[in-house]
Amino acid sequence: MKFVEGKHVVYSFAPDMQAVLTVDDGDIVVFGSNDCFFQQVQSNNDVLDRIDHERLNPATGPVFVKGAKPGDLLKVDIMAIDVLVDQGVTAVVAGEGSVKDEVEHNIVRVIPIVDGAAEYLGLRIPLKPMIGVIGVAPSDADGPCPTNTPYKHGGNMDTHDIRKGSTLYLPVRQEGALFALGDCHAIMGDGEACFTGLEVPAQVTVRLSVVKDTVSNWPILETETETMIIASAPTLEEATQKSVSQAVGALAKVLNCMWEEAYILASLVVDVRISQVVDPLMTVRAVVPKTIATTEQILNALK
Ligand code: CA
Ligand code: ZN
């Protein structure tokens, strides 16, 4: 098992990032991830406009994976997301979030975590830890991508299905993939309505392996029951178009049918879910049930 300490961070997924660790195909790596504020916010009195904004959204890494080449996928098995702190941070900032114009007070709420649940407003809300920022070096044409934005390389996708037990497939665009992650949320709903999840540092354990010669436009996530195409774009409509387009193309190949027939099938069985609406690009996922096509079939359709 190999470790990357949380002090090794990048603030941009750049095509030419310098790796801090090299691992073999199939290695298990533990990442010390920082929260999106780099732990600068510790109490309700910590005012967001007084923290160092150069240190927002750090991603731990990057890690060079031997054998990963442009045109492959990096397979990331998420084995554990251990939240080792006893509080998380949330915030409301005027001009940010899905209801940005109604915010009158910029507030921070540090929320205690007790026995696996967040205690807030008299409620106990069970933790469902997830990874907000996770990605690889983008293509020369797409990069550099600041860590606050999602795109084809992954990045700030803020998708709560990126959790323990899920497997993320990221399009490799540079030699070694150059993988990094950060910005874990102990809890977050679809949309990330107010602009933050329950922001926490965490210890994240993943297995990194290479799927050869499989080209995807967008990250693909496998959960126990579903396969998701995660796309990001300036509007929800465009993000929907991109994720559904890739899903329909894959279904047409898997089922060996007309594109239009696959489009009809998508209308019947594919869910379009909002991941987040608060980052520089909007993120949507097209969700294909495994009862219709397995993740392996969808990946094989990309070969
Ligand atoms: Ca985020
Ligand atoms: Zn976050």
PDB file of N, CA, C and O in Angstrom, residues 18-19 82 99 104-105 126 140 170 187 202-203 216 220 236 264 280 290 302:
ATOM      1  N   GLN A  18       3.386  17.630 -12.361  1.00  0.00           N
ATOM      2  CA  GLN A  18       4.514  16.810 -11.902  1.00  0.00           C
ATOM      3  C   GLN A  18       4.027  15.807 -10.874  1.00  0.00           C
ATOM      4  O   GLN A  18       3.502  16.184  -9.819  1.00  0.00           O
ATOM      5  N   ALA A  19       4.199  14.524 -11.142  1.00  0.00           N
ATOM      6  CA  ALA A  19       3.734  13.486 -10.221  1.00  0.00           C
ATOM      7  C   ALA A  19       4.538  13.506  -8.924  1.00  0.00           C
ATOM      8  O   ALA A  19       5.744  13.776  -8.936  1.00  0.00           O
ATOM      9  N   ASP A  82     -12.591   7.406   4.685  1.00  0.00           N
ATOM     10  CA  ASP A  82     -12.651   7.451   6.146  1.00  0.00           C
ATOM     11  C   ASP A  82     -12.638   8.892   6.625  1.00  0.00           C
ATOM     12  O   ASP A  82     -11.663   9.622   6.429  1.00  0.00           O
ATOM     13  N   VAL A  99     -29.708  29.496  -5.171  1.00  0.00           N
ATOM     14  CA  VAL A  99     -30.664  30.572  -4.859  1.00  0.00           C
ATOM     15  C   VAL A  99     -29.862  31.799  -4.432  1.00  0.00           C
ATOM     16  O   VAL A  99     -30.122  32.403  -3.396  1.00  0.00           O
ATOM     17  N   GLU A 104     -28.961  36.888   2.332  1.00  0.00           N
ATOM     18  CA  GLU A 104     -28.729  38.177   2.986  1.00  0.00           C
ATOM     19  C   GLU A 104     -27.537  38.131   3.924  1.00  0.00           C
ATOM     20  O   GLU A 104     -26.941  39.164   4.235  1.00  0.00           O
ATOM     21  N   HIS A 105     -27.232  36.928   4.454  1.00  0.00           N
ATOM     22  CA  HIS A 105     -26.156  36.807   5.439  1.00  0.00           C
ATOM     23  C   HIS A 105     -25.163  35.755   4.985  1.00  0.00           C
ATOM     24  O   HIS A 105     -25.555  34.624   4.711  1.00  0.00           O
ATOM     25  N   PRO A 126     -27.325  10.726   8.945  1.00  0.00           N
ATOM     26  CA  PRO A 126     -26.235   9.750   8.763  1.00  0.00           C
ATOM     27  C   PRO A 126     -25.262  10.182   7.670  1.00  0.00           C
ATOM     28  O   PRO A 126     -25.679  10.689   6.618  1.00  0.00           O
ATOM     29  N   ASP A 140      -4.033  18.390 -23.841  1.00  0.00           N
ATOM     30  CA  ASP A 140      -3.385  19.688 -24.030  1.00  0.00           C
ATOM     31  C   ASP A 140      -4.412  20.742 -24.448  1.00  0.00           C
ATOM     32  O   ASP A 140      -4.331  21.898 -24.036  1.00  0.00           O
ATOM     33  N   LEU A 170     -11.925   7.107 -15.607  1.00  0.00           N
ATOM     34  CA  LEU A 170     -11.571   8.441 -16.095  1.00  0.00           C
ATOM     35  C   LEU A 170     -10.800   8.323 -17.415  1.00  0.00           C
ATOM     36  O   LEU A 170      -9.892   7.498 -17.528  1.00  0.00           O
ATOM     37  N   ILE A 187     -21.629  14.499   3.656  1.00  0.00           N
ATOM     38  CA  ILE A 187     -23.020  14.386   3.191  1.00  0.00           C
ATOM     39  C   ILE A 187     -23.223  15.437   2.104  1.00  0.00           C
ATOM     40  O   ILE A 187     -22.701  16.553   2.215  1.00  0.00           O
ATOM     41  N   ALA A 202     -10.446  13.863   4.653  1.00  0.00           N
ATOM     42  CA  ALA A 202     -10.713  12.428   4.790  1.00  0.00           C
ATOM     43  C   ALA A 202      -9.494  11.634   4.328  1.00  0.00           C
ATOM     44  O   ALA A 202      -8.585  12.177   3.697  1.00  0.00           O
ATOM     45  N   GLN A 203      -9.504  10.374   4.686  1.00  0.00           N
ATOM     46  CA  GLN A 203      -8.478   9.459   4.175  1.00  0.00           C
ATOM     47  C   GLN A 203      -9.155   8.556   3.155  1.00  0.00           C
ATOM     48  O   GLN A 203     -10.099   7.828   3.496  1.00  0.00           O
ATOM     49  N   SER A 216     -13.337   7.206 -23.826  1.00  0.00           N
ATOM     50  CA  SER A 216     -14.606   7.816 -23.422  1.00  0.00           C
ATOM     51  C   SER A 216     -14.472   9.327 -23.462  1.00  0.00           C
ATOM     52  O   SER A 216     -13.420   9.878 -23.145  1.00  0.00           O
ATOM     53  N   ILE A 220     -17.041   7.831 -16.395  1.00  0.00           N
ATOM     54  CA  ILE A 220     -18.117   6.849 -16.249  1.00  0.00           C
ATOM     55  C   ILE A 220     -18.022   6.268 -14.838  1.00  0.00           C
ATOM     56  O   ILE A 220     -16.932   5.924 -14.383  1.00  0.00           O
ATOM     57  N   LEU A 236     -27.406  23.150 -17.724  1.00  0.00           N
ATOM     58  CA  LEU A 236     -27.908  21.796 -17.466  1.00  0.00           C
ATOM     59  C   LEU A 236     -28.365  21.123 -18.760  1.00  0.00           C
ATOM     60  O   LEU A 236     -28.199  19.913 -18.922  1.00  0.00           O
ATOM     61  N   ILE A 264     -34.952   5.852 -28.028  1.00  0.00           N
ATOM     62  CA  ILE A 264     -36.250   5.520 -27.422  1.00  0.00           C
ATOM     63  C   ILE A 264     -36.040   4.746 -26.124  1.00  0.00           C
ATOM     64  O   ILE A 264     -36.646   5.042 -25.091  1.00  0.00           O
ATOM     65  N   PRO A 280     -18.445  26.113 -11.711  1.00  0.00           N
ATOM     66  CA  PRO A 280     -18.365  26.887 -12.966  1.00  0.00           C
ATOM     67  C   PRO A 280     -19.082  26.215 -14.139  1.00  0.00           C
ATOM     68  O   PRO A 280     -19.606  26.904 -15.012  1.00  0.00           O
ATOM     69  N   LYS A 290     -28.115  -1.534 -14.670  1.00  0.00           N
ATOM     70  CA  LYS A 290     -27.339  -2.702 -15.111  1.00  0.00           C
ATOM     71  C   LYS A 290     -28.232  -3.810 -15.654  1.00  0.00           C
ATOM     72  O   LYS A 290     -27.753  -4.690 -16.381  1.00  0.00           O
ATOM     73  N   LEU A 302     -16.994   1.082 -26.130  1.00  0.00           N
ATOM     74  CA  LEU A 302     -16.096   2.223 -26.353  1.00  0.00           C
ATOM     75  C   LEU A 302     -14.760   1.798 -26.943  1.00  0.00           C
ATOM     76  O   LEU A 302     -13.906   2.623 -27.200  1.00  0.00           O
TER      77      LEU A 302
END
